XYZ file of N, CA and C in Angstrom:
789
model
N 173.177 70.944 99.759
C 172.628 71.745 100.862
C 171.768 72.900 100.358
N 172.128 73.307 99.210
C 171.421 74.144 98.616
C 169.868 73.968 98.852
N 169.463 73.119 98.138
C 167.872 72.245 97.924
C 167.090 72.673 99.340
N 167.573 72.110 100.085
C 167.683 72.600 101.514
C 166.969 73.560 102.077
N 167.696 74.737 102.025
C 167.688 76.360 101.797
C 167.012 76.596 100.866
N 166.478 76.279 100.223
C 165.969 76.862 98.865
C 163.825 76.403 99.783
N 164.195 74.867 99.404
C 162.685 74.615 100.047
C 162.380 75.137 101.339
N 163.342 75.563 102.197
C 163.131 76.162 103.716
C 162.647 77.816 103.446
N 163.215 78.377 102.386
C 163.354 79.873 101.803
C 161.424 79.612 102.055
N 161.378 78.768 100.730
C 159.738 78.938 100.552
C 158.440 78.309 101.442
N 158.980 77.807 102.749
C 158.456 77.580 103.385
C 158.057 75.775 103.408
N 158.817 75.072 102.596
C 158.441 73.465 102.564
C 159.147 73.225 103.503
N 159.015 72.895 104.995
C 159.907 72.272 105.600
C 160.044 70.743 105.396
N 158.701 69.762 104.793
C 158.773 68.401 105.161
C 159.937 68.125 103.639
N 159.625 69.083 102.843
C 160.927 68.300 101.427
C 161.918 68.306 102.098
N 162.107 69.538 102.855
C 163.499 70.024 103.571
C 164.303 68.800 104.627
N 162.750 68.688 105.211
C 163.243 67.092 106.505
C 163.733 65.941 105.434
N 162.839 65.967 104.248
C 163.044 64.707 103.805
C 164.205 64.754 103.028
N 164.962 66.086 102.219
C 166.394 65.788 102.365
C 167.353 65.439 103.498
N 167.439 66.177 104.060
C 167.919 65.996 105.606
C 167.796 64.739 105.910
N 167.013 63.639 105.952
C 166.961 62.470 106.512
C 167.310 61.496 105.771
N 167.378 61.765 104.363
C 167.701 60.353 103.415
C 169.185 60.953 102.944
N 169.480 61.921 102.520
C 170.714 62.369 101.961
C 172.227 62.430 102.832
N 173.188 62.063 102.057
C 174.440 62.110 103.246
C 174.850 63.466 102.524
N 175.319 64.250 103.495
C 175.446 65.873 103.273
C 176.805 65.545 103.788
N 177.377 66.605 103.064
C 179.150 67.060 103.688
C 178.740 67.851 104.556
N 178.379 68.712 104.859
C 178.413 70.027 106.053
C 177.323 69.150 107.173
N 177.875 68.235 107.639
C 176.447 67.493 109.107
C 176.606 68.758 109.973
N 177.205 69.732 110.220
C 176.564 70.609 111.103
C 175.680 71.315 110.209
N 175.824 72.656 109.434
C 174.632 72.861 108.857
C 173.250 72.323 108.515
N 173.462 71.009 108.407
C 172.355 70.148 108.229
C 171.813 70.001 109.533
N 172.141 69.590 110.386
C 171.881 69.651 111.710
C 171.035 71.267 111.959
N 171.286 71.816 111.587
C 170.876 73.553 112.556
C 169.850 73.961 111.661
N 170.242 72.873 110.236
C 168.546 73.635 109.014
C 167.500 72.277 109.781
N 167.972 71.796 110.346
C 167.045 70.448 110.574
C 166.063 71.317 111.955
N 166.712 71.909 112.437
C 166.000 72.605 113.420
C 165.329 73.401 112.660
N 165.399 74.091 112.007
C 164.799 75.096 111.333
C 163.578 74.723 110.887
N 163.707 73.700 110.400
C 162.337 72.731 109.862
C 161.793 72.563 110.648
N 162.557 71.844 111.731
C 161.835 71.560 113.000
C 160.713 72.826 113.519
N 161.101 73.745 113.682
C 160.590 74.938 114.271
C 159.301 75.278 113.403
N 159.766 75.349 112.048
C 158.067 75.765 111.210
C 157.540 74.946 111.144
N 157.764 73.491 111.610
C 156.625 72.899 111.481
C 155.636 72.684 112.911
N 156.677 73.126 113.918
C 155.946 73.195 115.096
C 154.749 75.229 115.365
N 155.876 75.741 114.065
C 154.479 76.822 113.949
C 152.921 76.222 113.475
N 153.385 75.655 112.395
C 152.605 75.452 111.478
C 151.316 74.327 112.698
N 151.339 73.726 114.022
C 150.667 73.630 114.797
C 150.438 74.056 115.708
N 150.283 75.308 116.083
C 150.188 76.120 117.387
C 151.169 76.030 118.202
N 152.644 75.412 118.425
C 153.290 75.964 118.949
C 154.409 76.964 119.094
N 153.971 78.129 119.452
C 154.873 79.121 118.868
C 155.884 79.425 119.750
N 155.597 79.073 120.761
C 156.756 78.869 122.316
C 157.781 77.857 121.268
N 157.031 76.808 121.197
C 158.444 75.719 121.212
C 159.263 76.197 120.170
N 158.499 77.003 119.247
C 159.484 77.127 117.494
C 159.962 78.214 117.498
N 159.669 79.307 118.992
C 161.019 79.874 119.186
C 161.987 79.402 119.731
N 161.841 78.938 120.907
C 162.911 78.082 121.157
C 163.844 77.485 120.761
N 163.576 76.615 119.629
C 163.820 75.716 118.420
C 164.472 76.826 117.742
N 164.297 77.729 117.456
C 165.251 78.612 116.236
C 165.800 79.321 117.487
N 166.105 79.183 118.517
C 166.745 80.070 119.080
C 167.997 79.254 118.987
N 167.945 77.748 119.657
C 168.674 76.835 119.269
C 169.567 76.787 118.149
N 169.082 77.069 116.798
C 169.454 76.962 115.620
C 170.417 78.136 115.545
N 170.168 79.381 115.493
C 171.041 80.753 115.671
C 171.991 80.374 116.547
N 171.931 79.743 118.154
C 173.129 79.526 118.758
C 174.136 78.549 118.230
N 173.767 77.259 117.484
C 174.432 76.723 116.738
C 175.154 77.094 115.697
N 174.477 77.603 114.885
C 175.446 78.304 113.828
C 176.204 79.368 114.157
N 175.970 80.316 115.183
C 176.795 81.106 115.741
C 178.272 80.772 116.583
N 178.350 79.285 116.853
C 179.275 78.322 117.320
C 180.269 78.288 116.138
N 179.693 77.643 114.935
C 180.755 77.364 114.109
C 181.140 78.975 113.334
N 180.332 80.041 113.316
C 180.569 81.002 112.684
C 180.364 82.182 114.007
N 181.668 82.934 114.759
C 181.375 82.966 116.112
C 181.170 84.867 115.366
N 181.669 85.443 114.529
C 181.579 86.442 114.264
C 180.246 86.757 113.491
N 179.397 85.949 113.224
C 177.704 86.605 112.979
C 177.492 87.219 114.213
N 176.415 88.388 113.410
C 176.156 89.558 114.204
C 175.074 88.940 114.967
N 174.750 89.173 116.282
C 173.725 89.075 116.569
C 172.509 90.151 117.217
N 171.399 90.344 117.416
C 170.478 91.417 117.649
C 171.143 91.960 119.164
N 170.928 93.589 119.044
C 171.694 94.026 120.263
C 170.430 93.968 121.578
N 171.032 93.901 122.897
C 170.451 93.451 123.824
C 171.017 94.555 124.726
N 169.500 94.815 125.476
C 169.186 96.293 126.328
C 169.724 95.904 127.473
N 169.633 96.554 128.359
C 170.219 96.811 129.651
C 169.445 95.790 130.509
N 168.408 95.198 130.137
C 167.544 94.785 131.077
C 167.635 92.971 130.392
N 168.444 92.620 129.464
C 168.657 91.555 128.700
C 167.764 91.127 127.722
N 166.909 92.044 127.664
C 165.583 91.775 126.566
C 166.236 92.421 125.283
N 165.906 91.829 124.127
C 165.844 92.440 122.692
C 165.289 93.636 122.321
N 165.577 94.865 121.988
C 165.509 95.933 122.283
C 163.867 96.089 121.265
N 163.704 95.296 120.389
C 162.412 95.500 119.160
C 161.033 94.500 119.860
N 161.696 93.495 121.135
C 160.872 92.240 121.244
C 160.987 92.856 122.707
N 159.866 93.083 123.837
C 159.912 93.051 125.445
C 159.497 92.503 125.644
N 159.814 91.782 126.670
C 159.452 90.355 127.753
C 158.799 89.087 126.501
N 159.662 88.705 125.684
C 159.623 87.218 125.342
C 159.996 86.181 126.633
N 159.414 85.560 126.599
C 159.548 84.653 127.405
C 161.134 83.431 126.997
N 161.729 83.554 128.448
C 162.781 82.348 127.955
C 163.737 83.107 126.590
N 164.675 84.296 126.621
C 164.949 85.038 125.424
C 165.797 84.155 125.135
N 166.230 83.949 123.728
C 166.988 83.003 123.559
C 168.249 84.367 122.137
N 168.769 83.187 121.877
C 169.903 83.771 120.669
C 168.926 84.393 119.458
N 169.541 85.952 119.038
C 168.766 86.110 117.855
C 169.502 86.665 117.222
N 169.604 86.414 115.632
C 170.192 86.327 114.770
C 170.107 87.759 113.936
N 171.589 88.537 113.866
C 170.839 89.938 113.002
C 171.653 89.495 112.039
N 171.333 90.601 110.593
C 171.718 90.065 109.330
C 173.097 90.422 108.949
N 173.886 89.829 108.769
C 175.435 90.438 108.040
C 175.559 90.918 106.888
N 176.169 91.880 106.299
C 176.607 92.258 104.971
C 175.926 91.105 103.855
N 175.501 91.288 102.647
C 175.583 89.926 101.541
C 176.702 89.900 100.907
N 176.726 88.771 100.849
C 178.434 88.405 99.994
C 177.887 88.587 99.027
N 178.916 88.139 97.797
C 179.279 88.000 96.502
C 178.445 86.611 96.476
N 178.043 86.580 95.384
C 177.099 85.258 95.322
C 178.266 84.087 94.905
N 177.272 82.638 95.479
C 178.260 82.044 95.336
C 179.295 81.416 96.224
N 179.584 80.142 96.914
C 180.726 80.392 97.753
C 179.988 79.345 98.640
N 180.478 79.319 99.593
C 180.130 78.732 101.313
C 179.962 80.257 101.722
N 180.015 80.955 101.624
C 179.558 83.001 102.354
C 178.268 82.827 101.668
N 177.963 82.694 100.972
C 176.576 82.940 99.982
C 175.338 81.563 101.250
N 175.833 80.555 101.206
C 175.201 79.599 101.331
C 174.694 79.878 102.960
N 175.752 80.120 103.634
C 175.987 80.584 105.322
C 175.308 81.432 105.309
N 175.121 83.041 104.609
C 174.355 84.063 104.643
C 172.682 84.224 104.006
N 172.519 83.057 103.973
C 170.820 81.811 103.209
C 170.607 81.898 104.473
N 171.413 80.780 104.938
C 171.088 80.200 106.408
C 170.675 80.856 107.414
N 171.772 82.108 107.678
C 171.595 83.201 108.685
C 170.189 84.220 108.249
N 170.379 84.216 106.502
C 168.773 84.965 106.872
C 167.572 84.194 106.771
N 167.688 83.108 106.924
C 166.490 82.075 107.020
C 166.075 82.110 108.175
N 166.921 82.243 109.187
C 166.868 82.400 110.398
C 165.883 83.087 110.915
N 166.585 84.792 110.381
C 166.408 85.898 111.021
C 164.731 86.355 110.237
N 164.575 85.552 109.506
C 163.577 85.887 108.796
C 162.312 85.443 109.718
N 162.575 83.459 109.762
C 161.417 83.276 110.848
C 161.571 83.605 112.177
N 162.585 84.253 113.012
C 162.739 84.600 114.054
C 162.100 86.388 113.890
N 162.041 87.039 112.976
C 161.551 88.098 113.050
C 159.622 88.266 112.488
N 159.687 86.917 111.892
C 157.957 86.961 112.248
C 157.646 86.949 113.311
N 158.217 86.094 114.137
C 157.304 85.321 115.365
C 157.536 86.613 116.540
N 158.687 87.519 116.261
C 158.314 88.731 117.101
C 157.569 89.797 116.894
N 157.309 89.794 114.863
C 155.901 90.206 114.660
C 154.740 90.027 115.105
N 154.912 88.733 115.558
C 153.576 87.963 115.619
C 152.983 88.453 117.148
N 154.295 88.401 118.521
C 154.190 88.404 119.685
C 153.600 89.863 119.957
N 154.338 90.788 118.632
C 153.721 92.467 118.985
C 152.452 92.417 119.041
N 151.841 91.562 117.965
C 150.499 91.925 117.362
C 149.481 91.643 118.522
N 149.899 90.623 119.478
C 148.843 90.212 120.523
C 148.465 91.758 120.585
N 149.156 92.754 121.278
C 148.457 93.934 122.072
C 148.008 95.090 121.191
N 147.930 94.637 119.655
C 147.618 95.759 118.580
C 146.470 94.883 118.572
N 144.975 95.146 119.474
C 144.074 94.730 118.696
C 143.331 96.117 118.394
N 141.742 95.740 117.393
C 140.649 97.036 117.217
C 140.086 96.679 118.467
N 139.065 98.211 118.495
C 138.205 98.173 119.862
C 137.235 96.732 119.671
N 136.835 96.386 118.198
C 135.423 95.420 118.501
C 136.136 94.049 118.661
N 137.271 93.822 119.289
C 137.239 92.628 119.291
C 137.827 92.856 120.911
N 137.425 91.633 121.654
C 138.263 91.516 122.900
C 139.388 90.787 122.530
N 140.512 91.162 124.036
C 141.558 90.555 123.950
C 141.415 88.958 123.611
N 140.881 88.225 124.291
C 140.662 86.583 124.128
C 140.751 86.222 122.439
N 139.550 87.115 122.457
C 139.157 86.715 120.217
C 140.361 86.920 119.985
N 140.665 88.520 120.021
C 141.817 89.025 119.030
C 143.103 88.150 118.587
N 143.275 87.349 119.871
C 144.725 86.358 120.327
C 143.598 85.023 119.056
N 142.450 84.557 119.433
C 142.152 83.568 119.035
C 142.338 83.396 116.958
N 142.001 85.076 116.554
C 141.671 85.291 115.060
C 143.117 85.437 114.756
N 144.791 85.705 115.370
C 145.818 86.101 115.131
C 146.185 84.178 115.005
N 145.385 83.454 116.128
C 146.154 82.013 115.769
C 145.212 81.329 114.905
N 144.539 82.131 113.900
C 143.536 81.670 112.900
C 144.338 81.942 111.752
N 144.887 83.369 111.989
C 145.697 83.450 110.578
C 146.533 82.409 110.326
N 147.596 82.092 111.305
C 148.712 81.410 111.762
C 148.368 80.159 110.970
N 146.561 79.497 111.071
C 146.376 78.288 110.563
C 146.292 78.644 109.316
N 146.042 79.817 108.602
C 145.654 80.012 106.793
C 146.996 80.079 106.318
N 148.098 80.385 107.040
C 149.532 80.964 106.276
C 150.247 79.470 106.565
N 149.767 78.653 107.734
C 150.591 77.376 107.509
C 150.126 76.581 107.372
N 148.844 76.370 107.005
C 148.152 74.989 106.841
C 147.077 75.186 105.658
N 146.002 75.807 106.116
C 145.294 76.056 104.863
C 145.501 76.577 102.971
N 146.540 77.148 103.589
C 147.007 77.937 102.301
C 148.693 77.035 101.872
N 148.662 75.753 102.500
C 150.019 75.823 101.683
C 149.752 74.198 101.136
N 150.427 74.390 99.975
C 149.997 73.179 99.089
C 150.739 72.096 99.847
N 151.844 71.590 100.623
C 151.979 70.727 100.862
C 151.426 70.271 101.585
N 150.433 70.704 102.674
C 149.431 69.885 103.205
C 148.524 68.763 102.263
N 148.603 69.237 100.904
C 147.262 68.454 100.269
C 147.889 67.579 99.342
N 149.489 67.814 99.285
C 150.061 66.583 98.857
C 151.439 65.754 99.562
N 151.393 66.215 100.555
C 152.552 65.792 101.127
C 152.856 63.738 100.894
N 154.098 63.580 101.379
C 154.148 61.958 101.175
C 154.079 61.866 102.663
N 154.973 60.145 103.328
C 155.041 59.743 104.419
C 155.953 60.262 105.460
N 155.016 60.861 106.384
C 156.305 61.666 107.164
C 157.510 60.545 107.221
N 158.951 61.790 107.069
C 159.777 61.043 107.562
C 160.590 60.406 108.837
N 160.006 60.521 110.089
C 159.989 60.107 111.438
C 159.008 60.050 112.462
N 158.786 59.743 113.464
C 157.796 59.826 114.689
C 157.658 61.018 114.448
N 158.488 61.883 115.033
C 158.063 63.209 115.793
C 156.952 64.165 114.537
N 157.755 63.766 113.296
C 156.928 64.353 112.045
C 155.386 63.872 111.783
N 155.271 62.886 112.455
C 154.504 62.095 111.860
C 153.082 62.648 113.283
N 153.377 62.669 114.605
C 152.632 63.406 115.286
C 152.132 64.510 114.658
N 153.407 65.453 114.630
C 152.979 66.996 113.861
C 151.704 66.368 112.482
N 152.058 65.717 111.838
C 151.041 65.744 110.948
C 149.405 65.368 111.249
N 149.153 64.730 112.179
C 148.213 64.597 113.045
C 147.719 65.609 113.511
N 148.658 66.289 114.359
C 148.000 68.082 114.584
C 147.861 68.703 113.418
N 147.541 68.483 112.269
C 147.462 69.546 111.223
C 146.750 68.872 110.661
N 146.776 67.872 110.810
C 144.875 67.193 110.239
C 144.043 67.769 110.985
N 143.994 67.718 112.087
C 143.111 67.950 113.304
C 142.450 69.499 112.930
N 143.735 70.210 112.558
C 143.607 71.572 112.090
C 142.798 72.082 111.109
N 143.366 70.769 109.978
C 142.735 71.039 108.667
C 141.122 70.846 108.650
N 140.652 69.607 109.295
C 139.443 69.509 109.724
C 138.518 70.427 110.781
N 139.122 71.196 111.234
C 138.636 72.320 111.628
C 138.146 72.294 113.259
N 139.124 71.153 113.731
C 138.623 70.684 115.279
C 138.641 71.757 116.241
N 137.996 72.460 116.797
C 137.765 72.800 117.788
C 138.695 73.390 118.940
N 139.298 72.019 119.254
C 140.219 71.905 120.235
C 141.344 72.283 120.295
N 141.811 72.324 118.530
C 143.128 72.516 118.536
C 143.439 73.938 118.165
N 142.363 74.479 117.838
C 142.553 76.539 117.376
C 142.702 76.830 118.848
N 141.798 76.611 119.721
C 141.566 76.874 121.290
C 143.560 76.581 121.816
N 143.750 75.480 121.767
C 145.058 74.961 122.446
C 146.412 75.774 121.600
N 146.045 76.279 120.717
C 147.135 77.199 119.806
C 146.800 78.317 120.128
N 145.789 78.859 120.265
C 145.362 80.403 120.513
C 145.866 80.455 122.357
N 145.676 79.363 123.125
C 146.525 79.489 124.589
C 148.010 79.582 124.122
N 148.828 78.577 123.970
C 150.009 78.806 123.759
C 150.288 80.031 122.949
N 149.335 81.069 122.225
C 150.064 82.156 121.657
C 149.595 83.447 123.245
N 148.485 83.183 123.822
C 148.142 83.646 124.253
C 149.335 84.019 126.144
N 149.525 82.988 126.047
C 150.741 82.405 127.260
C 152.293 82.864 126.954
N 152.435 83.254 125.089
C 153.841 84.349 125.246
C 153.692 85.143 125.810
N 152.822 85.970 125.636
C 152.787 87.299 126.368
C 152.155 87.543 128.147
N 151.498 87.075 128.429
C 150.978 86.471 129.248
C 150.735 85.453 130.176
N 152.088 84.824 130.741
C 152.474 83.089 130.627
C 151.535 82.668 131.799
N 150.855 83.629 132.653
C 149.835 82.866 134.004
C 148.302 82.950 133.370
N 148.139 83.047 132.318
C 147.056 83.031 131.344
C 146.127 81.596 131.387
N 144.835 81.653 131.622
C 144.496 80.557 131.600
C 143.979 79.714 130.202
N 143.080 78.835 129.980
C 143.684 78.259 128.477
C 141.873 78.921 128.086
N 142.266 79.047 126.670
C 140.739 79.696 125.955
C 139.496 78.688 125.872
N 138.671 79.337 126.248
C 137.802 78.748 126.323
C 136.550 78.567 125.153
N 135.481 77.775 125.554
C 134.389 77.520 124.808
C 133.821 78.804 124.048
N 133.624 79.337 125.274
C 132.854 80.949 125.131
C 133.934 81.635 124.523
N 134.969 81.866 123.703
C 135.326 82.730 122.921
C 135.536 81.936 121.522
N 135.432 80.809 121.503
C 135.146 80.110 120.058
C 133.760 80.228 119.659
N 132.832 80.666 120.541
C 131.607 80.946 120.273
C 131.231 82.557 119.540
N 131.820 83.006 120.724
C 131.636 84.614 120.523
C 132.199 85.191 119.123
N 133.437 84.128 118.674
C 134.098 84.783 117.687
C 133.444 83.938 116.542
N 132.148 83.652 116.811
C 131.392 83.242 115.344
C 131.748 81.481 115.093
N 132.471 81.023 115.471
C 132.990 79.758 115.492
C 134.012 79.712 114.648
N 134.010 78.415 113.202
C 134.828 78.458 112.931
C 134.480 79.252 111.346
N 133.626 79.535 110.958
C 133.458 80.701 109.599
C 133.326 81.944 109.978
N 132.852 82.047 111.449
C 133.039 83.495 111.912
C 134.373 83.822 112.107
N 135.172 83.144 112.625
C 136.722 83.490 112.973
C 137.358 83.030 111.715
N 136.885 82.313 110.426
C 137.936 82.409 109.233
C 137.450 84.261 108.814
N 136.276 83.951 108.354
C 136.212 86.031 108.046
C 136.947 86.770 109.103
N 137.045 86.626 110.493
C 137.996 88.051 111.144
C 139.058 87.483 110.585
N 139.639 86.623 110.420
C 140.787 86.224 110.191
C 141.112 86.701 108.759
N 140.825 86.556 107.806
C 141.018 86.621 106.651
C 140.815 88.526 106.795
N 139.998 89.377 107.277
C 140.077 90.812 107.600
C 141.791 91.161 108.285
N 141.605 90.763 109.361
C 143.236 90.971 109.847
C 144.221 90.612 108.757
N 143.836 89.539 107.988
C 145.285 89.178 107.220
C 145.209 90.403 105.661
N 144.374 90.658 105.561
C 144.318 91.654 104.175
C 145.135 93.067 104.656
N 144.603 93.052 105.825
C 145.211 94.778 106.325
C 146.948 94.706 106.671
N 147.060 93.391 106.321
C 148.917 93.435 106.538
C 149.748 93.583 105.186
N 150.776 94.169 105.472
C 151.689 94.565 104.037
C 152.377 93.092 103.385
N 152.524 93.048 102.247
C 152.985 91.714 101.853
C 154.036 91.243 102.739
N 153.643 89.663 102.854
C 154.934 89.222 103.207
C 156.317 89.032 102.731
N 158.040 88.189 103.371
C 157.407 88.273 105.234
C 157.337 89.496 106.017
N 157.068 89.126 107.121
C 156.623 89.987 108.080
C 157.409 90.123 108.773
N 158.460 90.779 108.323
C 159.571 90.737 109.440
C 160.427 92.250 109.191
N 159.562 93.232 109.562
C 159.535 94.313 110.384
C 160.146 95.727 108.843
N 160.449 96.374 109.590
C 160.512 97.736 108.423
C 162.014 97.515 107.540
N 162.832 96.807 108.972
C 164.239 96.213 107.857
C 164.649 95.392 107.435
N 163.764 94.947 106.511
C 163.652 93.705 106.007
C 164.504 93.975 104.218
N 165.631 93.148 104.316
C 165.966 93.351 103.205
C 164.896 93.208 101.604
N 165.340 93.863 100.334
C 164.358 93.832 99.307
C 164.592 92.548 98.743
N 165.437 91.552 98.943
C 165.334 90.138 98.442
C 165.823 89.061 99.569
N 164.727 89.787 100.230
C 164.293 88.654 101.600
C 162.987 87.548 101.038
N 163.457 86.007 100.645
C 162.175 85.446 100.600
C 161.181 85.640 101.151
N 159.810 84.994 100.687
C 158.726 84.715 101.620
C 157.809 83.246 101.261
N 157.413 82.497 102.502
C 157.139 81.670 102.505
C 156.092 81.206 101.081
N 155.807 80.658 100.688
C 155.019 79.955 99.652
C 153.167 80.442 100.125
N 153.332 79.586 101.252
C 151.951 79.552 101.734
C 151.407 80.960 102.553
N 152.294 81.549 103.257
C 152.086 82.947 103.832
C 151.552 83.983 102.290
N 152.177 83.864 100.998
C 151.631 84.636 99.673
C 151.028 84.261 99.707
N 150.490 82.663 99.230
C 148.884 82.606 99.022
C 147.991 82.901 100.053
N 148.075 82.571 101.190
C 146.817 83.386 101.954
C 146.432 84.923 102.042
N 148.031 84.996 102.018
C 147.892 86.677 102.388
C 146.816 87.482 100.724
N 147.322 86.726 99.789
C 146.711 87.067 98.364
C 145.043 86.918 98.414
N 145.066 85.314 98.915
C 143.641 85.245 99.256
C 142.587 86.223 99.996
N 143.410 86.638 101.093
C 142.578 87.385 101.969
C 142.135 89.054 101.270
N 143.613 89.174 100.623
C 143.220 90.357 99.975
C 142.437 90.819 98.609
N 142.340 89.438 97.878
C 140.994 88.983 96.996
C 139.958 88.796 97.340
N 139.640 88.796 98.749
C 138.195 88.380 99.503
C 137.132 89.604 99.226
């Protein structure tokens, strides 16, 4: 299970699926709740950022089943997450427990839980950032160049796109289709990711249009804003001021973020 956790730490979810699917594991629940986990970054890693919260919200309530005393994030008077307002659909979120002693099933469980809390505290990074834009960009772009980064930290910049093997199921095997689509630089699919990021915050939002893939330069005009926004962020992850000092970070989120700041 280790292997697991380790490739999920750095952001490989498909090694991660592809243990998960060929290997017989002793812990089938853990495996089960990292399988979501995978599940979830790889549905980042194509514009959906609705579903891959969801999906890890899932995952935190599961493991919080078999382990009922993990802490979880405290919740305001109004049932919203006191760091995250008006997420849509709030689901279970995972805060961090003490670190054990290395070593153990505590060591392995407390991987898990901050694997969690790790991609569950980007994606409420991510939801802040909609309303932190500069004056020269409009709202539409700003949402459109934030789901531009989204494509450099999970697709462009991470080596398993350029060597991956045969997905290991249907559902994987779609996702990889959307990230061709991506990689090739279609059009359609920055637009249909920049709505769904655009629709967290905003859910009667209508879907982006022509005219702001235009305005924002197309697609070398919106890799430069993009690659600008991503330099001005502090190394990853991005998951807020209390972020422990040996909190992984994804593989591919360093190299872009490196890239951008070599630009």
């Amino acid at each position: 299970m280790i292997g697991v956790i380790e490739a999920l730490e750095l952001g490989n979810w498909r090694k991660a699926s592809r243990i998960l699917h060929e290997a017989e594991l002793l812990d089938a629940y853990l495996a089960t709740t990292l399988m979501r986990v995978a599940r979830a970054m790889s549905y980042r890693a194509i514009g959906e950022h609705s579903r891959a919260w969801t999906t890890l919200g899932g995952a935190a309530l599961q493991l919080r089943r078999r382990h009922p005393r993990l802490p979880c994030l405290a919740v305001n008077e109004t049932g919203q997450i006191d760091d995250v307002p008006s997420w849509p659909g709030e689901v279970e979120r995972l805060a961090l427990p003490p670190k054990p002693a290395a070593g153990g099933d505590a060591e392995l469980i407390f991987r898990a839980v901050r694997l969690i809390w790790r991609e569950q505290q980007e994606l409420s990074e991510l939801f802040q950032r909609i309303a932190e834009r500069s004056a020269e960009l409009t709202p539409a772009t700003h949402i459109l160049v934030l789901a531009f980064v989204e494509y450099m930290c999970w697709v462009r910049h991470d080596p398993a796109t350029w060597t991956r093997t045969a997905p290991v199921d249907e559902e994987a095997a779609a996702v990889e289709e959307r990230i061709d689509a991506l990689r090739d630089g279609l059009r359609a699919e920055f637009l249909r990711s920049a709505t769904d990021l655009r629709r967290l915050r905003y859910p009667s939002a209508g879907e982006m249009s022509l005219m702001v893939w235009s305005n924002g330069g197309k697609y070398n005009g919106l890799q430069r804003l993009a690659i600008r926004e991503l330099a001005r962020r502090p190394e990853p992850p991005w998951a807020g001021p209390g972020k422990p000092a040996d909190c992984p970070s994804r593989l591919s989120s360093v190299n872009a973020w490196q890239f951008a700041r070599a630009a």
